PDB file of C-alpha atoms in Angstrom:
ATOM      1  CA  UNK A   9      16.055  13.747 -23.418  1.00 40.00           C
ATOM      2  CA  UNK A  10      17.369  15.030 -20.095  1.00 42.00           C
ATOM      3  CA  UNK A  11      20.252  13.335 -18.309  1.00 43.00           C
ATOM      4  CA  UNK A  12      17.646  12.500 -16.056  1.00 43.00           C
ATOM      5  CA  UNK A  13      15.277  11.052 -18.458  1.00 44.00           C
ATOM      6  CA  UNK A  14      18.537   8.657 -19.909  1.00 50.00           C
ATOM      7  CA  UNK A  15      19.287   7.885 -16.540  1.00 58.00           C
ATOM      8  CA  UNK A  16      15.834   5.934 -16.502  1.00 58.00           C
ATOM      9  CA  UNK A  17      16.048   4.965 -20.294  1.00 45.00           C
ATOM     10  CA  UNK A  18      16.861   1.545 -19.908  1.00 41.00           C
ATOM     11  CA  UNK A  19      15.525  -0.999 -22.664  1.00 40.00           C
ATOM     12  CA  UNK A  20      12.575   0.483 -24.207  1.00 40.00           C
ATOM     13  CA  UNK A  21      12.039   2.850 -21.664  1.00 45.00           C
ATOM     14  CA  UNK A  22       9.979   4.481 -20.847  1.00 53.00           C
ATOM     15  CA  UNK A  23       7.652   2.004 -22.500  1.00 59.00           C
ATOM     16  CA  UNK A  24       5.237   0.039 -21.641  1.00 64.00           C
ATOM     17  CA  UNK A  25       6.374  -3.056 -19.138  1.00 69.00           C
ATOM     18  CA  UNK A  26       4.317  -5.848 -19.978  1.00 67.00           C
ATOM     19  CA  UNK A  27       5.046  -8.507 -17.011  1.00 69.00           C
ATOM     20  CA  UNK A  28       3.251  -5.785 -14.410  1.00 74.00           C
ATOM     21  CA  UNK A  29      -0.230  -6.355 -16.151  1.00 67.00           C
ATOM     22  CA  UNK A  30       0.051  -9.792 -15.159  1.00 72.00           C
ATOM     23  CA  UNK A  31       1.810  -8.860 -11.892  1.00 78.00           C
ATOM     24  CA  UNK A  32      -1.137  -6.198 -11.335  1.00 79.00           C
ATOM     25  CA  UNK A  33      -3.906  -8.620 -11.767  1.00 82.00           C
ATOM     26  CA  UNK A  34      -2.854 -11.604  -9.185  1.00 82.00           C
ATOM     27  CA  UNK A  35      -2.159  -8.648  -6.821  1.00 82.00           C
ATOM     28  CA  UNK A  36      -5.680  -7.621  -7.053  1.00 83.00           C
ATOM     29  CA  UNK A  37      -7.034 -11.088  -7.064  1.00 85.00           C
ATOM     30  CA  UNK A  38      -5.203 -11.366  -3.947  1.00 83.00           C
ATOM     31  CA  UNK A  39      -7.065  -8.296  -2.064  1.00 83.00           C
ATOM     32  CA  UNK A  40      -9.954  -8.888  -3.805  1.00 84.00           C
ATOM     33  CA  UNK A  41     -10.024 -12.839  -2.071  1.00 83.00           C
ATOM     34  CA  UNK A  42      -8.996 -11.705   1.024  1.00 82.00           C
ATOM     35  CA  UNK A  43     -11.990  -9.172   1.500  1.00 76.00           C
ATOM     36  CA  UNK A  44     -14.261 -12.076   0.541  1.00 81.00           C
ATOM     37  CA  UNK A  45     -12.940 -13.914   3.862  1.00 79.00           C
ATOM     38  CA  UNK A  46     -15.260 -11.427   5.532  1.00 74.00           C
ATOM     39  CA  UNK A  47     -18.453 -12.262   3.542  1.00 76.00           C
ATOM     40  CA  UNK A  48     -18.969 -15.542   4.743  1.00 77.00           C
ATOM     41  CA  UNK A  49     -19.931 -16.368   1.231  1.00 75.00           C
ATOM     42  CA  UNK A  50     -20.129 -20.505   1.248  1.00 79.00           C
ATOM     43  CA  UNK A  51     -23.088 -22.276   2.423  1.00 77.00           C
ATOM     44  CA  UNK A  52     -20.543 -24.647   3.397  1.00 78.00           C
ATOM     45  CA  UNK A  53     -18.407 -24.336   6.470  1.00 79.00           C
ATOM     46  CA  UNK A  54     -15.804 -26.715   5.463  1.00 80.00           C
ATOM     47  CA  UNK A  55     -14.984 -25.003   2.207  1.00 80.00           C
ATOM     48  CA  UNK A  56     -15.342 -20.956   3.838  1.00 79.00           C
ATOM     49  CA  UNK A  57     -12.962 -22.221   6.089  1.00 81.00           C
ATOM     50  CA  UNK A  58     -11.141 -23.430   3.449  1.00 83.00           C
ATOM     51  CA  UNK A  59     -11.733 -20.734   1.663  1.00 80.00           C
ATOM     52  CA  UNK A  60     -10.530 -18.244   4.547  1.00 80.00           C
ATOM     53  CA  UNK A  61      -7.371 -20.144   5.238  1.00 78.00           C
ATOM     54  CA  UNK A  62      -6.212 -19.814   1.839  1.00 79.00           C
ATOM     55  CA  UNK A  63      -6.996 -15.919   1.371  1.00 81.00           C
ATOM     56  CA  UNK A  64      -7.053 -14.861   4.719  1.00 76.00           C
ATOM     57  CA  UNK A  65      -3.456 -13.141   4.277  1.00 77.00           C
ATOM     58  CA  UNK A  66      -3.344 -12.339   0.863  1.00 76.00           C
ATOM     59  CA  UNK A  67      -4.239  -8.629   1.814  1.00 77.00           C
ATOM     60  CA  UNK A  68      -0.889  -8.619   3.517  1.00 77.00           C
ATOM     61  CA  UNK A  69       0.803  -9.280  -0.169  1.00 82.00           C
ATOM     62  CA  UNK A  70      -0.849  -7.600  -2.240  1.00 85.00           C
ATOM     63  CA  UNK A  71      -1.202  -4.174  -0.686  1.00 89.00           C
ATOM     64  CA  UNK A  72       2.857  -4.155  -0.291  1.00 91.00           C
ATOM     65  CA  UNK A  73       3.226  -5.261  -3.927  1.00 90.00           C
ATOM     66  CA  UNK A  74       0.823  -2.295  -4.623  1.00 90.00           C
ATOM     67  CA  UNK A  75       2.978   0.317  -2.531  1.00 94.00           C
ATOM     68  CA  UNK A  76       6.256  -0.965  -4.282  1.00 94.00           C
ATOM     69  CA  UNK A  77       4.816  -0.935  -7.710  1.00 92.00           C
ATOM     70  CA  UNK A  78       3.558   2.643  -7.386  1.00 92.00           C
ATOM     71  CA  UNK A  79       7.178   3.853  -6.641  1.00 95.00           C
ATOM     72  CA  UNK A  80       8.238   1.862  -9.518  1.00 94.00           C
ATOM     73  CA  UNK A  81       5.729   3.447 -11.763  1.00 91.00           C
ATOM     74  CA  UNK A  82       5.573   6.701 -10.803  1.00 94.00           C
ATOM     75  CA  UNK A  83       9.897   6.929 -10.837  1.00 95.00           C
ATOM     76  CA  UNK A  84       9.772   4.774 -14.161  1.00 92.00           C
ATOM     77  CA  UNK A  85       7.018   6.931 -15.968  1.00 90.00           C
ATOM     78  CA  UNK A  86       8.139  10.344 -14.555  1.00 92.00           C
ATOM     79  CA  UNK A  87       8.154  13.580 -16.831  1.00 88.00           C
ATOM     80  CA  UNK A  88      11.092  15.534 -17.561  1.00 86.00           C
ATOM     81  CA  UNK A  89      10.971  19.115 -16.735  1.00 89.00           C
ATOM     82  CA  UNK A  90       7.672  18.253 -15.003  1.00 92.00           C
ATOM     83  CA  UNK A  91       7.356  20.696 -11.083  1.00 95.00           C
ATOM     84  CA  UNK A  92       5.786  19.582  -8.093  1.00 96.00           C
ATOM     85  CA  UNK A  93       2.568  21.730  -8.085  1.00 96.00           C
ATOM     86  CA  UNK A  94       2.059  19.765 -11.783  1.00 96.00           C
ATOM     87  CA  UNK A  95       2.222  16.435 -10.444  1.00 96.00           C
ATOM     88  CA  UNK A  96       0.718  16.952  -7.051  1.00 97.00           C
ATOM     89  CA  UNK A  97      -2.498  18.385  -9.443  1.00 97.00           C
ATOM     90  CA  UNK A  98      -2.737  15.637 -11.476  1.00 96.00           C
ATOM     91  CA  UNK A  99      -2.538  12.823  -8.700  1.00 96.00           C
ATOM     92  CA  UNK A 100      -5.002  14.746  -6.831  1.00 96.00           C
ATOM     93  CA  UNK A 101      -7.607  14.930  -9.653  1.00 96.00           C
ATOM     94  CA  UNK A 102      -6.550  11.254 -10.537  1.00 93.00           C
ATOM     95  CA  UNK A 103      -7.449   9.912  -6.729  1.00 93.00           C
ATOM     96  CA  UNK A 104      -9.421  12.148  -5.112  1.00 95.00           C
ATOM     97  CA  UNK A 105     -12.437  12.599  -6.842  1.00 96.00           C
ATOM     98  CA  UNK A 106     -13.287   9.235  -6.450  1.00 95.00           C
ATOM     99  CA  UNK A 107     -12.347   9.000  -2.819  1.00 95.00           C
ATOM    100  CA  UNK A 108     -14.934  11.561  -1.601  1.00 96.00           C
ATOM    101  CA  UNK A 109     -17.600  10.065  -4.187  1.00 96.00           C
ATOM    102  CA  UNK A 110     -17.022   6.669  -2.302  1.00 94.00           C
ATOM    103  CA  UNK A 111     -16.728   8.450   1.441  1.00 94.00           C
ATOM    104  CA  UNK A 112     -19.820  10.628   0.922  1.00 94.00           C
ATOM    105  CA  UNK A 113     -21.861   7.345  -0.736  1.00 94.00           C
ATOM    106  CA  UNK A 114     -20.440   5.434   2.967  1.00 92.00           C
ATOM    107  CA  UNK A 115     -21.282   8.124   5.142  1.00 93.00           C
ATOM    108  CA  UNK A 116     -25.205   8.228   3.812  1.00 93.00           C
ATOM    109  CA  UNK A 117     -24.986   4.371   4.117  1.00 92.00           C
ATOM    110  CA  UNK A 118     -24.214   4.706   7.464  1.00 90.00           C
ATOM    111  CA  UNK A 119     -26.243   7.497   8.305  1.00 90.00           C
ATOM    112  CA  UNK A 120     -29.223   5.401   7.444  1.00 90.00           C
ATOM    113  CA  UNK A 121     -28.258   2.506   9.128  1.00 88.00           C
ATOM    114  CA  UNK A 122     -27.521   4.815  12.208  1.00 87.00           C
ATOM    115  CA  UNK A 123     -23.556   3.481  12.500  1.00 85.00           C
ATOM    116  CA  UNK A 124     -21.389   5.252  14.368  1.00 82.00           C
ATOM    117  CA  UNK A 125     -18.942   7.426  12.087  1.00 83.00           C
ATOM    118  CA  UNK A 126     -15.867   8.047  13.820  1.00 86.00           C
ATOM    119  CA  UNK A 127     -12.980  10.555  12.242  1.00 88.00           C
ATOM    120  CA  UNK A 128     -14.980  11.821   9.117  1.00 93.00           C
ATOM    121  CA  UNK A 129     -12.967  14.763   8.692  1.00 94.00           C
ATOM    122  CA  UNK A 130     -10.066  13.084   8.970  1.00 95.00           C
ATOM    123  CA  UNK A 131     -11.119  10.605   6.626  1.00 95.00           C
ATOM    124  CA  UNK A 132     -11.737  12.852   4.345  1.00 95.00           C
ATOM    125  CA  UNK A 133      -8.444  14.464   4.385  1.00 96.00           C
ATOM    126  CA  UNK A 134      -7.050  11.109   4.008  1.00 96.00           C
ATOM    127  CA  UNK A 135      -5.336  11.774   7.193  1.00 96.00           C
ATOM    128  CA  UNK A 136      -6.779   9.351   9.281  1.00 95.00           C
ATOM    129  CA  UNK A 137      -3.786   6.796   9.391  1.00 96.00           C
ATOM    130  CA  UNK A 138      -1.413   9.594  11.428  1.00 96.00           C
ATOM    131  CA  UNK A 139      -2.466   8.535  14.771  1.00 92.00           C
ATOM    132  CA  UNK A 140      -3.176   4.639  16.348  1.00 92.00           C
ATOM    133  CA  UNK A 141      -6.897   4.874  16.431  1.00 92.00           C
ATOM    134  CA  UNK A 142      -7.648   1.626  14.359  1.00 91.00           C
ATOM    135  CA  UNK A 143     -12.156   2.712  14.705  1.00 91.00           C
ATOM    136  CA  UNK A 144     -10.609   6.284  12.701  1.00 93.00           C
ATOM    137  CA  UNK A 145      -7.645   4.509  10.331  1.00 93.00           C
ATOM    138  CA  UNK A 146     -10.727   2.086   9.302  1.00 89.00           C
ATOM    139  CA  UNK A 147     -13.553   4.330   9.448  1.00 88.00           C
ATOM    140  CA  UNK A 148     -16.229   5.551   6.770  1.00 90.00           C
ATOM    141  CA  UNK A 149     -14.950   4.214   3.919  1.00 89.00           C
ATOM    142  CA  UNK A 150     -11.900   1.338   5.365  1.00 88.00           C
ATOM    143  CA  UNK A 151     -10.204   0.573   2.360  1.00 88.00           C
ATOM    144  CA  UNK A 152      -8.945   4.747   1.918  1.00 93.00           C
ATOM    145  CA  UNK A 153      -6.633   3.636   4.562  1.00 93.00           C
ATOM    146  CA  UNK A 154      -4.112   2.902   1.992  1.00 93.00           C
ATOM    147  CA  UNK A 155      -5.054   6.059  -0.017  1.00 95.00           C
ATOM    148  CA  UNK A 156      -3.818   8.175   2.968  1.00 96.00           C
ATOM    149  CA  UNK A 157      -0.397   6.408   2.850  1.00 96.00           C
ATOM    150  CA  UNK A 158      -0.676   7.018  -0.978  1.00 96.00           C
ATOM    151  CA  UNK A 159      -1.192  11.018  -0.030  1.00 97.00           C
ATOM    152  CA  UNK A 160       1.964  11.095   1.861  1.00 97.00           C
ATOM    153  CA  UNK A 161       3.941   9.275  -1.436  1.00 97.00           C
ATOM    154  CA  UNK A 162       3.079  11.499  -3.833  1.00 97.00           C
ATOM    155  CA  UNK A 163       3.726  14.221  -1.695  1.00 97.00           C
ATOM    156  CA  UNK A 164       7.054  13.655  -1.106  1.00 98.00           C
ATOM    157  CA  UNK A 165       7.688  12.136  -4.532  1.00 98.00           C
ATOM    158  CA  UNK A 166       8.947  15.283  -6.119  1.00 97.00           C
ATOM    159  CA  UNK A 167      11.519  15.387  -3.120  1.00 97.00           C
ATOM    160  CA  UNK A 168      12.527  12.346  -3.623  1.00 97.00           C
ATOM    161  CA  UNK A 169      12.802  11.623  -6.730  1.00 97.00           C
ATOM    162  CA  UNK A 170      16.292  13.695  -7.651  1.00 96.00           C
ATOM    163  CA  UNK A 171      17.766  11.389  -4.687  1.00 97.00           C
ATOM    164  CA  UNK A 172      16.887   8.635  -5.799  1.00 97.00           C
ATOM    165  CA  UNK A 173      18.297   9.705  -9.561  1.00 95.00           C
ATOM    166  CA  UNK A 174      21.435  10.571  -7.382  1.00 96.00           C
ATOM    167  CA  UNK A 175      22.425   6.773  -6.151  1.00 96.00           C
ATOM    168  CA  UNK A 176      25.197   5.361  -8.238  1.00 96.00           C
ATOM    169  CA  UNK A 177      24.144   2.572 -10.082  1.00 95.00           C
ATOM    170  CA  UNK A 178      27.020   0.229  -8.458  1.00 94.00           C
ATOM    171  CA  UNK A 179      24.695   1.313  -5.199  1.00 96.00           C
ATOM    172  CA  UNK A 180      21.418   0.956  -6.311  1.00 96.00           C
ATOM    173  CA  UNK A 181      21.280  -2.695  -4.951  1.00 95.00           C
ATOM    174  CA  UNK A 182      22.553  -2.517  -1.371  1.00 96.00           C
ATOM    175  CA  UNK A 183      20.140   0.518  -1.401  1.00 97.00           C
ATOM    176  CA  UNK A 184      17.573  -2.154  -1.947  1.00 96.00           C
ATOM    177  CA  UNK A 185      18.598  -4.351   0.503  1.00 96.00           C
ATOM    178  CA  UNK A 186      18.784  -1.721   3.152  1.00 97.00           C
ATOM    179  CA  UNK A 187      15.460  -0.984   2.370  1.00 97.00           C
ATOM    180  CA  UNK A 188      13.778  -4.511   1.951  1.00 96.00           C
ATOM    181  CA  UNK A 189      15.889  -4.850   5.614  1.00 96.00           C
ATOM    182  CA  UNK A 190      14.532  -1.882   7.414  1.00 97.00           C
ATOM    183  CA  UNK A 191      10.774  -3.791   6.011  1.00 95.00           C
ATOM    184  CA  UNK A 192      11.657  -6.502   7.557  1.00 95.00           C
ATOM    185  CA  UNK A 193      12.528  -4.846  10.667  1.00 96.00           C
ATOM    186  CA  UNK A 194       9.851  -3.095  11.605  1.00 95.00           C
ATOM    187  CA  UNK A 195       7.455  -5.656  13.028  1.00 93.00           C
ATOM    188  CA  UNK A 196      10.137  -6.686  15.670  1.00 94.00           C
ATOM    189  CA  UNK A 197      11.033  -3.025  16.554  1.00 94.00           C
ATOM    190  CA  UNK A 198       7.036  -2.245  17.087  1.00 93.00           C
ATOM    191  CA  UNK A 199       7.167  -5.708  19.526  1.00 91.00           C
ATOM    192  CA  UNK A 200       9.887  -4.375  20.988  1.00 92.00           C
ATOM    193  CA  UNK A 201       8.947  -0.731  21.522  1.00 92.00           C
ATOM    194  CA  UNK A 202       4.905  -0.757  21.462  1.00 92.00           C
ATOM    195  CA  UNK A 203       2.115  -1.899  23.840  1.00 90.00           C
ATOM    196  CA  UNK A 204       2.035  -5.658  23.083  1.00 87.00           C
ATOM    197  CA  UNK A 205      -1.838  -5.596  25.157  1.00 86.00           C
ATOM    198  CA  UNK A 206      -4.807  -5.160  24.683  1.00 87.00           C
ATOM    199  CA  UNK A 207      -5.184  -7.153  21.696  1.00 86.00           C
ATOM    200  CA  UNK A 208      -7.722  -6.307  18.784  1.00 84.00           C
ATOM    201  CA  UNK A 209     -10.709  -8.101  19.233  1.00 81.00           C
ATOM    202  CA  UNK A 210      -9.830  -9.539  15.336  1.00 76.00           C
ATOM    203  CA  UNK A 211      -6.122  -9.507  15.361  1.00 78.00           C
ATOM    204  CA  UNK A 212      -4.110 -10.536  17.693  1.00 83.00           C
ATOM    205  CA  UNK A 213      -1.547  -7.652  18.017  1.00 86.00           C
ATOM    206  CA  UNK A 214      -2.146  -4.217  20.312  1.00 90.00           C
ATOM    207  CA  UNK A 215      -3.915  -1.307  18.521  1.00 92.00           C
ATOM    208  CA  UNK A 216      -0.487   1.132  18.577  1.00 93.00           C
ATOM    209  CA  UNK A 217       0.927  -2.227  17.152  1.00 93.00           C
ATOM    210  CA  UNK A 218      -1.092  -2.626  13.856  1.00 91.00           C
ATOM    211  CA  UNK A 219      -0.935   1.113  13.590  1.00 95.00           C
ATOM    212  CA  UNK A 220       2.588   1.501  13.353  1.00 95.00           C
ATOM    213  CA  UNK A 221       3.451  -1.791  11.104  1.00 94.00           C
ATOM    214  CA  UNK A 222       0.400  -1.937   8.902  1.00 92.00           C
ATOM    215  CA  UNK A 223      -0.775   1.943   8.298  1.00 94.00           C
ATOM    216  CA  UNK A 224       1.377   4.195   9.367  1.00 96.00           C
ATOM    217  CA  UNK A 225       2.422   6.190   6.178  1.00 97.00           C
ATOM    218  CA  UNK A 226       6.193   7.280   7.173  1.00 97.00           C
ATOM    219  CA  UNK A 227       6.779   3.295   7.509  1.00 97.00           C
ATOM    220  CA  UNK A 228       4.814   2.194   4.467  1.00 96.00           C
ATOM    221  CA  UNK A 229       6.919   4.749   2.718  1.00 97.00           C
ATOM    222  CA  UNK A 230       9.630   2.211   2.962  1.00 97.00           C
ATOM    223  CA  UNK A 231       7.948  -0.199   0.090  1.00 97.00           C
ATOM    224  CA  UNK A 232       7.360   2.755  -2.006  1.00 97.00           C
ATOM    225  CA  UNK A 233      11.117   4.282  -2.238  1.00 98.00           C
ATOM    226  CA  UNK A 234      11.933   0.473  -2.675  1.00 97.00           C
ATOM    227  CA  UNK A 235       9.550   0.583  -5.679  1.00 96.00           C
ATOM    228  CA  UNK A 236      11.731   3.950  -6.696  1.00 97.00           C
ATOM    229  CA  UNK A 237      15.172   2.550  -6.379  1.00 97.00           C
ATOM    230  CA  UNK A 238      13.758  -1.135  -8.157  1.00 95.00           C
ATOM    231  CA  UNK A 239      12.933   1.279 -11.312  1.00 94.00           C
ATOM    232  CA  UNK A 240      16.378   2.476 -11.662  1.00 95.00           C
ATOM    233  CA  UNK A 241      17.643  -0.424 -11.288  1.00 95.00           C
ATOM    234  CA  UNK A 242      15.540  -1.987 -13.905  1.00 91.00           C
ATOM    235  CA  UNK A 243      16.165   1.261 -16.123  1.00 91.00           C
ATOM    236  CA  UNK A 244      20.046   0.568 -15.535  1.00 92.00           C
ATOM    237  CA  UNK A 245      20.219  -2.835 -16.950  1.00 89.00           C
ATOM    238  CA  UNK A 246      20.871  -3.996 -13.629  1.00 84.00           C
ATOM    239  CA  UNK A 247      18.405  -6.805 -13.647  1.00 78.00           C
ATOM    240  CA  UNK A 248      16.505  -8.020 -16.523  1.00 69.00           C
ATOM    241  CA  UNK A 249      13.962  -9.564 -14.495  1.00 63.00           C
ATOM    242  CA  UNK A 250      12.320 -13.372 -14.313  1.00 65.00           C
ATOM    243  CA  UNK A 251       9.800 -12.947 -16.929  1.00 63.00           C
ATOM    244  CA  UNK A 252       5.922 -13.286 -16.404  1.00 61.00           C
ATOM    245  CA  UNK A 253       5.115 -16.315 -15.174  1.00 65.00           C
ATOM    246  CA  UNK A 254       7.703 -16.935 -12.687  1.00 62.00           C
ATOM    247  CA  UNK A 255       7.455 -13.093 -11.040  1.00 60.00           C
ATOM    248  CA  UNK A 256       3.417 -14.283 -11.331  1.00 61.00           C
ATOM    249  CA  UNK A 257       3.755 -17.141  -9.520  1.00 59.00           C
ATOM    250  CA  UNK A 258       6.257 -16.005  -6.832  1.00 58.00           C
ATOM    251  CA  UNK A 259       4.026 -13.189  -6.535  1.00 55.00           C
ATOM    252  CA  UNK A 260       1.252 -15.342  -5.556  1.00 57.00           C
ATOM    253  CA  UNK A 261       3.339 -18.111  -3.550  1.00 54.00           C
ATOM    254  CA  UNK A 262       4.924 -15.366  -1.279  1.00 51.00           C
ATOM    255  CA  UNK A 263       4.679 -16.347   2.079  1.00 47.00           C
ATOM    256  CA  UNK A 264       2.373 -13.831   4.360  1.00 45.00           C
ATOM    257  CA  UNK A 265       4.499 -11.816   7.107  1.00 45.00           C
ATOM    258  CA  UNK A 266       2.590 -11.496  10.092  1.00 46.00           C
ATOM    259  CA  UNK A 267       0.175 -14.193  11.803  1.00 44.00           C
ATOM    260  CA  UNK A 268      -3.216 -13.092  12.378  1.00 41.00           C
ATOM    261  CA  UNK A 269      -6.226 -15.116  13.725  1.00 40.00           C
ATOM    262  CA  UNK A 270      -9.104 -15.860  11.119  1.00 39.00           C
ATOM    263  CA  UNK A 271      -6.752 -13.651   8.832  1.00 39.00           C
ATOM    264  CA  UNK A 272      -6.917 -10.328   8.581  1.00 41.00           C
ATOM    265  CA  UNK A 273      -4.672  -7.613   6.474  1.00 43.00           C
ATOM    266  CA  UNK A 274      -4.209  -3.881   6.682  1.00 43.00           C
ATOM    267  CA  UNK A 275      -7.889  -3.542   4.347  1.00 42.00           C
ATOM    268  CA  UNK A 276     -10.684  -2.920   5.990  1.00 42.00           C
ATOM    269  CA  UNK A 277     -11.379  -5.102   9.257  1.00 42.00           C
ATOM    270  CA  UNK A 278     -15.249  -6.249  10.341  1.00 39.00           C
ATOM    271  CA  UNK A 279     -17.638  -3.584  10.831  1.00 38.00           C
ATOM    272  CA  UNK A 280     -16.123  -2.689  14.473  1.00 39.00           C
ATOM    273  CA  UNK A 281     -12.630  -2.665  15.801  1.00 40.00           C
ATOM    274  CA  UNK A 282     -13.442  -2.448  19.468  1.00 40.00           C
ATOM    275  CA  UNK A 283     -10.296  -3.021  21.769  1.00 44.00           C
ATOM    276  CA  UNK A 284     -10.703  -6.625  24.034  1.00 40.00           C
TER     277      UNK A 284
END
């Protein structure tokens, strides 16, 4: 084992950690119930608005849970000796195939239903989220949004993984304060520093707003080194955790962070994000 290996050998590592199943499946559940917000699915009003109230920022929680697990994972599982080219080839053949399978199946949907297709290339090159046009960053296929801030973690992964290895473990908690801080920060800086008009005709924040807080990858990034640094402090003994049921139910009593009317998350918005 390499020193960097022991250095994330902490109890049974790198074995299996059996709380994330659980953690992993109320995290889906919770995207997964927030799309269905946008089915109008109940005959009833009264319970789809019920419905809708209860899910309608779930999205919010469970996509940042997602981001911060994969830097957990990916730090907590990494290979010794492994190189960059290695792991950039096996992330791309483990997400990519599936995202143009899914974009090319979209784009003949809406090809026959004659719907506009806005930023296909860009789509395709999981690109799409580096500039605020929300009809691009949700178009063709709207859920690869969160791929393309994906793309832009596992290519800097290899980078950042030896500084992340290189905190002290005394420092790996204020590191994760910092970073859970600078989270926190962000949607006040983009009201302070962004267009706060024209609202989204489904969210009521400006375009360069949601772009910036919600799918811009460089900011995202933030959950995913926390992920990193929460892995070696895990790996360090430095916290043992709360066990399965009460990470599953904080998990799933977490309060949403922004408002949004009729709820709506970073996943993919009704059919058209047209500007008020």
């Amino acid at each position: 084992m390499t020193p960097a290996r022991a250095d994330l050998a902490g109890p049974g590592a790198p074995g299996r950690l059996p709380s994330l199943t659980a953690l992993r499946f109320v995290a889906a559940l919770l995207v997964f119930c927030f799309h269905a917000t946008y089915e109008n699915a109940f005959r009833d009003p009264d319970a789809g608005a019920r419905f809708s109230q209860l899910f309608s920022k779930a999205g919010w929680v469970g996509v940042s849970f997602f981001f911060v697990l994969s830097g957990f994972l990916l730090t907590w599982s990494a290979r010794p000796h492994d190189s960059a080219r290695r792991f950039w080839r096996r992330r791309f053949f483990k997400i990519y195939p599936s995202h143009l399978l899914t974009a090319l199946a979209a784009l003949a949907l809406m090809a026959r239903a004659g719907q506009p297709r806005p930023g296909v290339l860009r789509n395709l090159l999981l690109v799409q989220t580096w500039t605020p046009d929300v009809d691009v960053i949700l178009g063709v296929n709207p859920v690869s949004w969160s791929l393309a801030c994906e793309a832009l973690f596992y290519l800097a992964f290899p980078a950042l993984l030896p500084a992340v290895r290189r905190i002290r473990p005394a420092r790996l908690w204020p590191c994760a304060g910092a970073l859970t801080a600078a989270v926190l920060c962000v949607p006040p800086l983009a009201g302070a520093l962004l267009p706060a008009t024209p609202h989204m005709t489904w969210l009521p924040v400006s375009e360069q707003h949601y772009w910036f807080v919600f799918a811009f990858p460089p900011v995202r990034a933030l959950e995913f080194v926390l992920g990193m640094v929460m892995a070696r402090i895990v790996a360090t003994g430095r916290w043992k955790g709360p066990g399965t049921p009460t990470a599953t139910l904080a998990l799933a009593g977490a309060p949403p962070p922004p408002p949004s009317r009729g709820g709506a998350g970073p996943a993919p918005a009704p059919a058209r994000c047209a500007r008020r």
